[in-house]
Amino acid sequence: MNKQASQPRAIYYVVALQIWEYFSFYGMRALLILYLTNRLHYDDAHAYGLFSAYCSLVYVTPILGGFLADKLLGNRMAVMLGAFLMALGHLVLGASEIAPTFLYLSLAIIVCGYGLFKSNISCLLGELYQPDDPRRDGGFSLLYAAGNIGSIVAPIACGYVQEEYSWAMGFALAAIGMVAGLIIFLCGKRHFAHTAGVNRAALRARTAALPNWGWLLVLLVAAPLLVTVLFWQEWAVYALIVATAIGLAVLVKIFRQAQTPQQRKALGLIVTLTAFSLLFWAFAQQGGSSISLYIDRFVNRDMFGYSVPTAMFQSVNAFAVMLCGVVLAWLVKGRAGGNRSVRIWGKFALGLGLMSAGFCILTLSARWSAAYGHSSMPLMIAGLAVMGFAELFIDPVAMSQITRIEIPGVTGVLTGIYMLLSGAIANYLAGVIADQTSQSAFDAAGAIGYSINAYIGVFSEIAWGALGCVALALLIWLYQALRYRRHPLAPAS
């Protein structure tokens, strides 16, 4: 093997930690909505509200986590602290059967740990390479693939343990996975000696009445308590409003920094793509909430005498992303001719079209359930797989465009704004959409029959909504294509 081309040894410890982090996060997420409804007996509306609030806030806290890593902790310490908090949160979640306070506290601890971890593990990986190191792209591809492995295995393993033993054991397995990843990472400590460590001088410096390390301790205690209150009082939406207002103000400032028409066009394209992405993910995130409860209630999960746990279906999406991603990369390799804007809108239209097709399959499944009492498992798997394939035409395309922006020093900020809108806000809207399937949204006209009609209505409306987005994306694609034909040498916007 060419030693020059081989990856640095430290990357394998980062990759191992990423696998187990995805295992931990997605293992718990696959169980959460089922736990709230089946074990804690929350009504659907309450469960959807808490689930969407949790999924929203995990996209807000990485902003603070990135700041703490840059100024005080360094990426390595931030990642380790985040991993520890997530493991602790999953363990506390197992105790939530005793009192709801433990539920809110556990989710808050996980949200804070995720904030320290998610925003910094990629930055830690970046520290392993020189800016012009040709191995960098391969390292990030390896990290992405590793995450998919964890998210495929997690729902299967945690779902099986929950079904065979208990909810607490299912959550404990997620915690054990995170601890295992942290131990492996610590074993490779010597390989990270050249990366930035804790900024001791900054920690010792005083701000107001306390040294910064004292303020850091206050924050580590206060932040989970504050997020607990947000969950408990159902105030998460106010935190999202504040974060969104700040993000939009920053976006306006970036627009003012743009000095050329090309830069303003590029920013306009990013904003438009973000709006489409927000709607796409509001539809796609039904997978962890309304779709999961639909599978649990109306899909025949018996296979060779074994009832497949509902949580295991969460692996279908991740498996489709990984498998189709490999196939897609092979098919499009070396085919990058033509106008970039035309390609971008063509991909977005295809992704939204696949999302619409996926929900058409789910609508068919729900109608089948209404007619025969339950739907078939293969039909459900097909719908989830098509939705997973759709993801490959949205986020990678938008993120690629953000990294191409030619305004110095705004790439990271734009990425954060994109994650805020397509992650946090999209998950909140996903909860609003999912709530339309809850029985509390209808009259007491007829229990089960009414419930399946709610799923039929919501799934079909999403299919039509996604198709409307396709039509709009195709209009933009047609405009860009005609513009390119008339001015083939014009710069891509």
Short mmCIF file of N, CA and C in Angstrom, two decimals, residues 47-206:
data_model
loop_
_atom_site.label_atom_id
_atom_site.label_comp_id
_atom_site.label_asym_id
_atom_site.label_seq_id
_atom_site.Cartn_x
_atom_site.Cartn_y
_atom_site.Cartn_z
N ALA A 47 -47.44 13.29 22.28
CA ALA A 47 -46.23 12.57 21.85
C ALA A 47 -45.58 13.25 20.65
N TYR A 48 -46.39 13.63 19.66
CA TYR A 48 -45.85 14.31 18.48
C TYR A 48 -45.19 15.63 18.87
N GLY A 49 -45.83 16.37 19.79
CA GLY A 49 -45.28 17.66 20.21
C GLY A 49 -43.92 17.52 20.86
N LEU A 50 -43.79 16.54 21.78
CA LEU A 50 -42.52 16.34 22.47
C LEU A 50 -41.46 15.81 21.51
N PHE A 51 -41.85 14.88 20.65
CA PHE A 51 -40.90 14.30 19.69
C PHE A 51 -40.36 15.36 18.74
N SER A 52 -41.23 16.21 18.21
CA SER A 52 -40.78 17.25 17.27
C SER A 52 -39.95 18.31 17.99
N ALA A 53 -40.29 18.61 19.24
CA ALA A 53 -39.49 19.58 20.00
C ALA A 53 -38.07 19.05 20.22
N TYR A 54 -37.97 17.77 20.58
CA TYR A 54 -36.66 17.14 20.76
C TYR A 54 -35.86 17.16 19.46
N CYS A 55 -36.48 16.72 18.36
CA CYS A 55 -35.77 16.66 17.08
C CYS A 55 -35.40 18.05 16.57
N SER A 56 -36.14 19.06 16.97
CA SER A 56 -35.83 20.43 16.57
C SER A 56 -34.63 20.97 17.34
N LEU A 57 -34.64 20.80 18.65
CA LEU A 57 -33.59 21.41 19.48
C LEU A 57 -32.23 20.77 19.26
N VAL A 58 -32.17 19.51 18.79
CA VAL A 58 -30.85 18.93 18.54
C VAL A 58 -30.14 19.62 17.38
N TYR A 59 -30.90 20.40 16.58
CA TYR A 59 -30.27 21.15 15.50
C TYR A 59 -29.94 22.59 15.90
N VAL A 60 -30.37 23.00 17.10
CA VAL A 60 -30.08 24.35 17.58
C VAL A 60 -28.82 24.37 18.44
N THR A 61 -28.68 23.40 19.34
CA THR A 61 -27.55 23.41 20.28
C THR A 61 -26.17 23.27 19.63
N PRO A 62 -26.01 22.65 18.44
CA PRO A 62 -24.67 22.60 17.85
C PRO A 62 -24.06 23.97 17.57
N ILE A 63 -24.88 25.02 17.47
CA ILE A 63 -24.34 26.37 17.28
C ILE A 63 -23.53 26.76 18.51
N LEU A 64 -24.09 26.54 19.71
CA LEU A 64 -23.38 26.84 20.94
C LEU A 64 -22.21 25.89 21.14
N GLY A 65 -22.41 24.60 20.78
CA GLY A 65 -21.33 23.63 20.92
C GLY A 65 -20.12 23.99 20.09
N GLY A 66 -20.35 24.47 18.89
CA GLY A 66 -19.23 24.90 18.04
C GLY A 66 -18.50 26.09 18.61
N PHE A 67 -19.24 27.02 19.19
CA PHE A 67 -18.63 28.20 19.82
C PHE A 67 -17.74 27.79 21.00
N LEU A 68 -18.24 26.89 21.86
CA LEU A 68 -17.46 26.46 23.02
C LEU A 68 -16.19 25.73 22.59
N ALA A 69 -16.28 24.93 21.54
CA ALA A 69 -15.09 24.22 21.05
C ALA A 69 -14.06 25.19 20.50
N ASP A 70 -14.51 26.19 19.76
CA ASP A 70 -13.59 27.16 19.16
C ASP A 70 -12.89 28.00 20.22
N LYS A 71 -13.62 28.40 21.24
CA LYS A 71 -13.08 29.36 22.21
C LYS A 71 -12.41 28.72 23.42
N LEU A 72 -12.92 27.57 23.88
CA LEU A 72 -12.45 27.03 25.17
C LEU A 72 -11.99 25.58 25.12
N LEU A 73 -12.82 24.70 24.60
CA LEU A 73 -12.60 23.27 24.81
C LEU A 73 -11.72 22.59 23.77
N GLY A 74 -11.73 23.09 22.56
CA GLY A 74 -11.10 22.35 21.47
C GLY A 74 -12.05 21.26 20.99
N ASN A 75 -11.90 20.83 19.75
CA ASN A 75 -12.83 19.86 19.17
C ASN A 75 -12.77 18.51 19.89
N ARG A 76 -11.55 18.08 20.27
CA ARG A 76 -11.41 16.75 20.87
C ARG A 76 -12.14 16.67 22.21
N MET A 77 -11.95 17.64 23.08
CA MET A 77 -12.60 17.62 24.39
C MET A 77 -14.11 17.81 24.25
N ALA A 78 -14.54 18.66 23.33
CA ALA A 78 -15.97 18.87 23.13
C ALA A 78 -16.66 17.59 22.69
N VAL A 79 -16.02 16.84 21.79
CA VAL A 79 -16.58 15.58 21.31
C VAL A 79 -16.68 14.57 22.44
N MET A 80 -15.64 14.46 23.25
CA MET A 80 -15.67 13.50 24.36
C MET A 80 -16.74 13.87 25.39
N LEU A 81 -16.84 15.15 25.71
CA LEU A 81 -17.85 15.60 26.68
C LEU A 81 -19.26 15.38 26.13
N GLY A 82 -19.44 15.65 24.83
CA GLY A 82 -20.74 15.41 24.22
C GLY A 82 -21.12 13.94 24.24
N ALA A 83 -20.17 13.06 23.95
CA ALA A 83 -20.43 11.62 23.97
C ALA A 83 -20.84 11.16 25.37
N PHE A 84 -20.14 11.69 26.39
CA PHE A 84 -20.47 11.33 27.77
C PHE A 84 -21.88 11.77 28.13
N LEU A 85 -22.25 13.00 27.75
CA LEU A 85 -23.58 13.50 28.08
C LEU A 85 -24.67 12.69 27.38
N MET A 86 -24.43 12.30 26.13
CA MET A 86 -25.44 11.50 25.42
C MET A 86 -25.62 10.14 26.07
N ALA A 87 -24.53 9.51 26.48
CA ALA A 87 -24.63 8.22 27.17
C ALA A 87 -25.41 8.37 28.47
N LEU A 88 -25.11 9.43 29.22
CA LEU A 88 -25.82 9.70 30.46
C LEU A 88 -27.30 9.93 30.21
N GLY A 89 -27.62 10.68 29.17
CA GLY A 89 -29.03 10.96 28.85
C GLY A 89 -29.81 9.71 28.52
N HIS A 90 -29.21 8.79 27.79
CA HIS A 90 -29.90 7.55 27.45
C HIS A 90 -30.14 6.69 28.69
N LEU A 91 -29.21 6.71 29.61
CA LEU A 91 -29.41 5.96 30.86
C LEU A 91 -30.54 6.57 31.69
N VAL A 92 -30.58 7.91 31.78
CA VAL A 92 -31.64 8.58 32.54
C VAL A 92 -32.99 8.32 31.89
N LEU A 93 -33.01 8.21 30.56
CA LEU A 93 -34.27 7.97 29.85
C LEU A 93 -34.92 6.66 30.30
N GLY A 94 -34.11 5.67 30.64
CA GLY A 94 -34.65 4.41 31.11
C GLY A 94 -35.39 4.54 32.43
N ALA A 95 -35.07 5.60 33.20
CA ALA A 95 -35.73 5.82 34.49
C ALA A 95 -36.99 6.66 34.37
N SER A 96 -37.33 7.07 33.15
CA SER A 96 -38.47 7.97 32.98
C SER A 96 -39.81 7.29 33.22
N GLU A 97 -39.82 5.96 33.32
CA GLU A 97 -41.06 5.28 33.67
C GLU A 97 -41.48 5.62 35.09
N ILE A 98 -40.52 6.06 35.91
CA ILE A 98 -40.81 6.39 37.30
C ILE A 98 -41.51 7.74 37.40
N ALA A 99 -40.98 8.76 36.68
CA ALA A 99 -41.56 10.10 36.73
C ALA A 99 -41.27 10.82 35.42
N PRO A 100 -42.24 11.59 34.90
CA PRO A 100 -42.04 12.30 33.64
C PRO A 100 -40.87 13.27 33.67
N THR A 101 -40.51 13.78 34.86
CA THR A 101 -39.40 14.70 34.95
C THR A 101 -38.12 14.08 34.41
N PHE A 102 -37.93 12.79 34.66
CA PHE A 102 -36.75 12.11 34.13
C PHE A 102 -36.76 12.08 32.61
N LEU A 103 -37.98 11.98 32.03
CA LEU A 103 -38.09 11.98 30.57
C LEU A 103 -37.58 13.29 30.00
N TYR A 104 -38.08 14.41 30.54
CA TYR A 104 -37.67 15.72 30.03
C TYR A 104 -36.19 15.97 30.28
N LEU A 105 -35.73 15.57 31.47
CA LEU A 105 -34.32 15.79 31.80
C LEU A 105 -33.42 14.96 30.89
N SER A 106 -33.80 13.71 30.64
CA SER A 106 -32.96 12.84 29.81
C SER A 106 -32.85 13.39 28.39
N LEU A 107 -33.99 13.83 27.82
CA LEU A 107 -33.95 14.39 26.47
C LEU A 107 -33.12 15.67 26.43
N ALA A 108 -33.20 16.47 27.50
CA ALA A 108 -32.42 17.70 27.56
C ALA A 108 -30.92 17.41 27.61
N ILE A 109 -30.52 16.40 28.39
CA ILE A 109 -29.11 16.03 28.46
C ILE A 109 -28.61 15.55 27.10
N ILE A 110 -29.43 14.76 26.40
CA ILE A 110 -29.04 14.27 25.07
C ILE A 110 -28.91 15.44 24.10
N VAL A 111 -29.85 16.38 24.15
CA VAL A 111 -29.79 17.55 23.27
C VAL A 111 -28.50 18.33 23.48
N CYS A 112 -28.11 18.54 24.74
CA CYS A 112 -26.89 19.27 25.04
C CYS A 112 -25.65 18.49 24.61
N GLY A 113 -25.66 17.18 24.85
CA GLY A 113 -24.54 16.36 24.40
C GLY A 113 -24.41 16.35 22.90
N TYR A 114 -25.53 16.28 22.21
CA TYR A 114 -25.53 16.29 20.75
C TYR A 114 -24.95 17.60 20.22
N GLY A 115 -25.27 18.69 20.90
CA GLY A 115 -24.75 19.99 20.50
C GLY A 115 -23.23 20.05 20.57
N LEU A 116 -22.66 19.47 21.60
CA LEU A 116 -21.20 19.45 21.73
C LEU A 116 -20.55 18.48 20.75
N PHE A 117 -21.25 17.40 20.45
CA PHE A 117 -20.66 16.36 19.60
C PHE A 117 -20.79 16.67 18.11
N LYS A 118 -22.02 16.94 17.68
CA LYS A 118 -22.32 16.96 16.25
C LYS A 118 -21.59 18.06 15.51
N SER A 119 -21.47 19.21 16.13
CA SER A 119 -20.85 20.33 15.43
C SER A 119 -19.33 20.24 15.40
N ASN A 120 -18.77 19.30 16.15
CA ASN A 120 -17.32 19.31 16.32
C ASN A 120 -16.59 18.05 15.83
N ILE A 121 -17.30 16.94 15.61
CA ILE A 121 -16.58 15.76 15.19
C ILE A 121 -16.03 15.93 13.76
N SER A 122 -16.79 16.62 12.90
CA SER A 122 -16.28 16.87 11.56
C SER A 122 -15.09 17.83 11.60
N CYS A 123 -15.16 18.80 12.50
CA CYS A 123 -14.03 19.73 12.66
C CYS A 123 -12.79 19.00 13.18
N LEU A 124 -12.99 18.04 14.09
CA LEU A 124 -11.88 17.24 14.59
C LEU A 124 -11.25 16.44 13.46
N LEU A 125 -12.10 15.86 12.61
CA LEU A 125 -11.57 15.12 11.46
C LEU A 125 -10.76 16.04 10.56
N GLY A 126 -11.25 17.25 10.36
CA GLY A 126 -10.53 18.20 9.53
C GLY A 126 -9.15 18.54 10.07
N GLU A 127 -8.99 18.50 11.39
CA GLU A 127 -7.69 18.80 12.00
C GLU A 127 -6.64 17.74 11.67
N LEU A 128 -7.05 16.58 11.21
CA LEU A 128 -6.09 15.50 10.93
C LEU A 128 -5.35 15.72 9.61
N TYR A 129 -5.80 16.68 8.81
CA TYR A 129 -5.21 16.89 7.49
C TYR A 129 -4.70 18.32 7.33
N GLN A 130 -3.69 18.46 6.50
CA GLN A 130 -3.28 19.78 6.05
C GLN A 130 -4.33 20.29 5.05
N PRO A 131 -4.43 21.61 4.88
CA PRO A 131 -5.47 22.15 3.99
C PRO A 131 -5.44 21.57 2.58
N ASP A 132 -4.25 21.27 2.05
CA ASP A 132 -4.15 20.77 0.68
C ASP A 132 -3.95 19.25 0.61
N ASP A 133 -4.22 18.56 1.70
CA ASP A 133 -4.03 17.10 1.74
C ASP A 133 -5.06 16.42 0.84
N PRO A 134 -4.66 15.66 -0.15
CA PRO A 134 -5.61 15.02 -1.07
C PRO A 134 -6.44 13.91 -0.40
N ARG A 135 -6.04 13.49 0.80
CA ARG A 135 -6.78 12.43 1.49
C ARG A 135 -8.03 12.94 2.21
N ARG A 136 -8.20 14.26 2.28
CA ARG A 136 -9.27 14.86 3.07
C ARG A 136 -10.66 14.39 2.61
N ASP A 137 -10.94 14.47 1.30
CA ASP A 137 -12.26 14.08 0.80
C ASP A 137 -12.57 12.62 1.11
N GLY A 138 -11.55 11.75 0.97
CA GLY A 138 -11.75 10.35 1.29
C GLY A 138 -12.06 10.14 2.75
N GLY A 139 -11.43 10.93 3.61
CA GLY A 139 -11.69 10.83 5.05
C GLY A 139 -13.12 11.20 5.40
N PHE A 140 -13.63 12.26 4.79
CA PHE A 140 -15.01 12.67 5.08
C PHE A 140 -16.02 11.68 4.49
N SER A 141 -15.68 11.11 3.34
CA SER A 141 -16.56 10.08 2.77
C SER A 141 -16.62 8.87 3.69
N LEU A 142 -15.49 8.50 4.27
CA LEU A 142 -15.45 7.37 5.20
C LEU A 142 -16.28 7.67 6.44
N LEU A 143 -16.20 8.90 6.94
CA LEU A 143 -16.97 9.29 8.11
C LEU A 143 -18.47 9.21 7.82
N TYR A 144 -18.88 9.66 6.64
CA TYR A 144 -20.30 9.62 6.25
C TYR A 144 -20.80 8.19 6.16
N ALA A 145 -20.01 7.33 5.51
CA ALA A 145 -20.41 5.93 5.38
C ALA A 145 -20.51 5.26 6.75
N ALA A 146 -19.60 5.60 7.65
CA ALA A 146 -19.62 5.02 8.99
C ALA A 146 -20.91 5.36 9.72
N GLY A 147 -21.35 6.62 9.58
CA GLY A 147 -22.59 7.02 10.23
C GLY A 147 -23.76 6.20 9.75
N ASN A 148 -23.81 5.92 8.45
CA ASN A 148 -24.91 5.13 7.90
C ASN A 148 -24.91 3.71 8.45
N ILE A 149 -23.72 3.15 8.67
CA ILE A 149 -23.66 1.80 9.26
C ILE A 149 -24.31 1.80 10.63
N GLY A 150 -23.97 2.80 11.44
CA GLY A 150 -24.55 2.89 12.77
C GLY A 150 -26.06 3.06 12.74
N SER A 151 -26.56 3.89 11.82
CA SER A 151 -28.00 4.15 11.78
C SER A 151 -28.78 2.99 11.18
N ILE A 152 -28.11 2.10 10.43
CA ILE A 152 -28.78 0.89 9.92
C ILE A 152 -28.90 -0.15 11.03
N VAL A 153 -27.84 -0.37 11.76
CA VAL A 153 -27.81 -1.42 12.79
C VAL A 153 -28.62 -1.04 14.02
N ALA A 154 -28.62 0.24 14.39
CA ALA A 154 -29.20 0.68 15.67
C ALA A 154 -30.67 0.32 15.84
N PRO A 155 -31.56 0.68 14.90
CA PRO A 155 -32.98 0.33 15.12
C PRO A 155 -33.22 -1.17 15.21
N ILE A 156 -32.43 -1.96 14.49
CA ILE A 156 -32.59 -3.42 14.55
C ILE A 156 -32.21 -3.93 15.93
N ALA A 157 -31.03 -3.51 16.40
CA ALA A 157 -30.53 -4.01 17.69
C ALA A 157 -31.38 -3.49 18.86
N CYS A 158 -31.62 -2.18 18.90
CA CYS A 158 -32.38 -1.61 20.02
C CYS A 158 -33.84 -2.06 19.97
N GLY A 159 -34.39 -2.18 18.75
CA GLY A 159 -35.77 -2.66 18.64
C GLY A 159 -35.91 -4.09 19.13
N TYR A 160 -34.94 -4.93 18.80
CA TYR A 160 -34.97 -6.32 19.24
C TYR A 160 -34.86 -6.41 20.77
N VAL A 161 -33.92 -5.68 21.35
CA VAL A 161 -33.72 -5.73 22.80
C VAL A 161 -34.95 -5.21 23.53
N GLN A 162 -35.54 -4.14 23.01
CA GLN A 162 -36.76 -3.60 23.63
C GLN A 162 -37.89 -4.62 23.59
N GLU A 163 -38.04 -5.27 22.43
CA GLU A 163 -39.14 -6.22 22.26
C GLU A 163 -38.95 -7.45 23.14
N GLU A 164 -37.72 -7.93 23.25
CA GLU A 164 -37.45 -9.16 23.99
C GLU A 164 -37.29 -8.94 25.49
N TYR A 165 -36.86 -7.75 25.88
CA TYR A 165 -36.58 -7.51 27.30
C TYR A 165 -37.43 -6.36 27.85
N SER A 166 -37.02 -5.12 27.62
CA SER A 166 -37.77 -3.99 28.17
C SER A 166 -37.36 -2.71 27.46
N TRP A 167 -38.18 -1.66 27.68
CA TRP A 167 -37.84 -0.35 27.14
C TRP A 167 -36.53 0.16 27.73
N ALA A 168 -36.37 -0.01 29.04
CA ALA A 168 -35.15 0.46 29.71
C ALA A 168 -33.92 -0.20 29.12
N MET A 169 -34.02 -1.49 28.79
CA MET A 169 -32.88 -2.20 28.20
C MET A 169 -32.59 -1.69 26.78
N GLY A 170 -33.64 -1.34 26.05
CA GLY A 170 -33.44 -0.79 24.71
C GLY A 170 -32.68 0.52 24.77
N PHE A 171 -33.07 1.41 25.70
CA PHE A 171 -32.35 2.67 25.87
C PHE A 171 -30.96 2.45 26.44
N ALA A 172 -30.83 1.46 27.33
CA ALA A 172 -29.51 1.16 27.91
C ALA A 172 -28.54 0.68 26.82
N LEU A 173 -29.05 -0.08 25.85
CA LEU A 173 -28.19 -0.53 24.76
C LEU A 173 -27.66 0.66 23.96
N ALA A 174 -28.51 1.67 23.75
CA ALA A 174 -28.06 2.88 23.08
C ALA A 174 -26.95 3.56 23.89
N ALA A 175 -27.11 3.59 25.22
CA ALA A 175 -26.09 4.19 26.08
C ALA A 175 -24.80 3.38 26.04
N ILE A 176 -24.92 2.06 26.07
CA ILE A 176 -23.74 1.19 26.03
C ILE A 176 -22.97 1.42 24.73
N GLY A 177 -23.70 1.59 23.62
CA GLY A 177 -23.04 1.86 22.36
C GLY A 177 -22.22 3.14 22.40
N MET A 178 -22.79 4.18 22.99
CA MET A 178 -22.07 5.45 23.09
C MET A 178 -20.84 5.32 23.98
N VAL A 179 -20.97 4.61 25.09
CA VAL A 179 -19.83 4.39 25.98
C VAL A 179 -18.74 3.58 25.27
N ALA A 180 -19.15 2.57 24.51
CA ALA A 180 -18.18 1.76 23.77
C ALA A 180 -17.39 2.63 22.78
N GLY A 181 -18.10 3.50 22.08
CA GLY A 181 -17.42 4.39 21.14
C GLY A 181 -16.46 5.33 21.84
N LEU A 182 -16.86 5.83 23.01
CA LEU A 182 -15.99 6.74 23.76
C LEU A 182 -14.74 6.03 24.26
N ILE A 183 -14.87 4.79 24.72
CA ILE A 183 -13.72 4.02 25.19
C ILE A 183 -12.74 3.77 24.04
N ILE A 184 -13.27 3.38 22.88
CA ILE A 184 -12.41 3.16 21.71
C ILE A 184 -11.67 4.44 21.35
N PHE A 185 -12.39 5.56 21.39
CA PHE A 185 -11.78 6.85 21.05
C PHE A 185 -10.66 7.20 22.03
N LEU A 186 -10.89 6.97 23.32
CA LEU A 186 -9.86 7.28 24.33
C LEU A 186 -8.63 6.39 24.16
N CYS A 187 -8.82 5.18 23.66
CA CYS A 187 -7.68 4.29 23.43
C CYS A 187 -6.74 4.83 22.37
N GLY A 188 -7.24 5.69 21.51
CA GLY A 188 -6.38 6.26 20.45
C GLY A 188 -5.88 7.65 20.78
N LYS A 189 -5.85 7.99 22.07
CA LYS A 189 -5.49 9.34 22.49
C LYS A 189 -4.17 9.82 21.91
N ARG A 190 -3.18 8.92 21.82
CA ARG A 190 -1.84 9.34 21.38
C ARG A 190 -1.84 9.80 19.93
N HIS A 191 -2.82 9.37 19.14
CA HIS A 191 -2.86 9.75 17.73
C HIS A 191 -3.43 11.15 17.51
N PHE A 192 -3.91 11.77 18.58
CA PHE A 192 -4.51 13.10 18.46
C PHE A 192 -3.65 14.17 19.14
N ALA A 193 -2.40 13.83 19.41
CA ALA A 193 -1.53 14.77 20.12
C ALA A 193 -1.35 16.08 19.37
N HIS A 194 -1.43 16.05 18.04
CA HIS A 194 -1.19 17.26 17.26
C HIS A 194 -2.44 18.12 17.08
N THR A 195 -3.61 17.64 17.54
CA THR A 195 -4.83 18.42 17.41
C THR A 195 -4.95 19.41 18.56
N ALA A 196 -5.76 20.43 18.35
CA ALA A 196 -5.92 21.47 19.37
C ALA A 196 -6.58 20.90 20.62
N GLY A 197 -6.01 21.20 21.77
CA GLY A 197 -6.58 20.75 23.02
C GLY A 197 -7.34 21.85 23.71
N VAL A 198 -7.57 21.68 24.99
CA VAL A 198 -8.28 22.69 25.77
C VAL A 198 -7.46 23.97 25.82
N ASN A 199 -8.12 25.09 25.66
CA ASN A 199 -7.45 26.40 25.73
C ASN A 199 -7.35 26.79 27.20
N ARG A 200 -6.26 26.39 27.83
CA ARG A 200 -6.12 26.61 29.29
C ARG A 200 -6.07 28.08 29.64
N ALA A 201 -5.41 28.87 28.82
CA ALA A 201 -5.32 30.31 29.11
C ALA A 201 -6.71 30.95 29.08
N ALA A 202 -7.50 30.57 28.09
CA ALA A 202 -8.86 31.13 27.99
C ALA A 202 -9.73 30.66 29.15
N LEU A 203 -9.55 29.42 29.60
CA LEU A 203 -10.34 28.92 30.72
C LEU A 203 -9.99 29.63 32.02
N ARG A 204 -8.71 29.99 32.18
CA ARG A 204 -8.28 30.67 33.41
C ARG A 204 -8.67 32.15 33.42
N ALA A 205 -8.84 32.73 32.24
CA ALA A 205 -9.18 34.15 32.16
C ALA A 205 -10.51 34.41 32.86
N ARG A 206 -10.63 35.58 33.48
CA ARG A 206 -11.83 35.91 34.24
C ARG A 206 -12.78 36.76 33.40
#
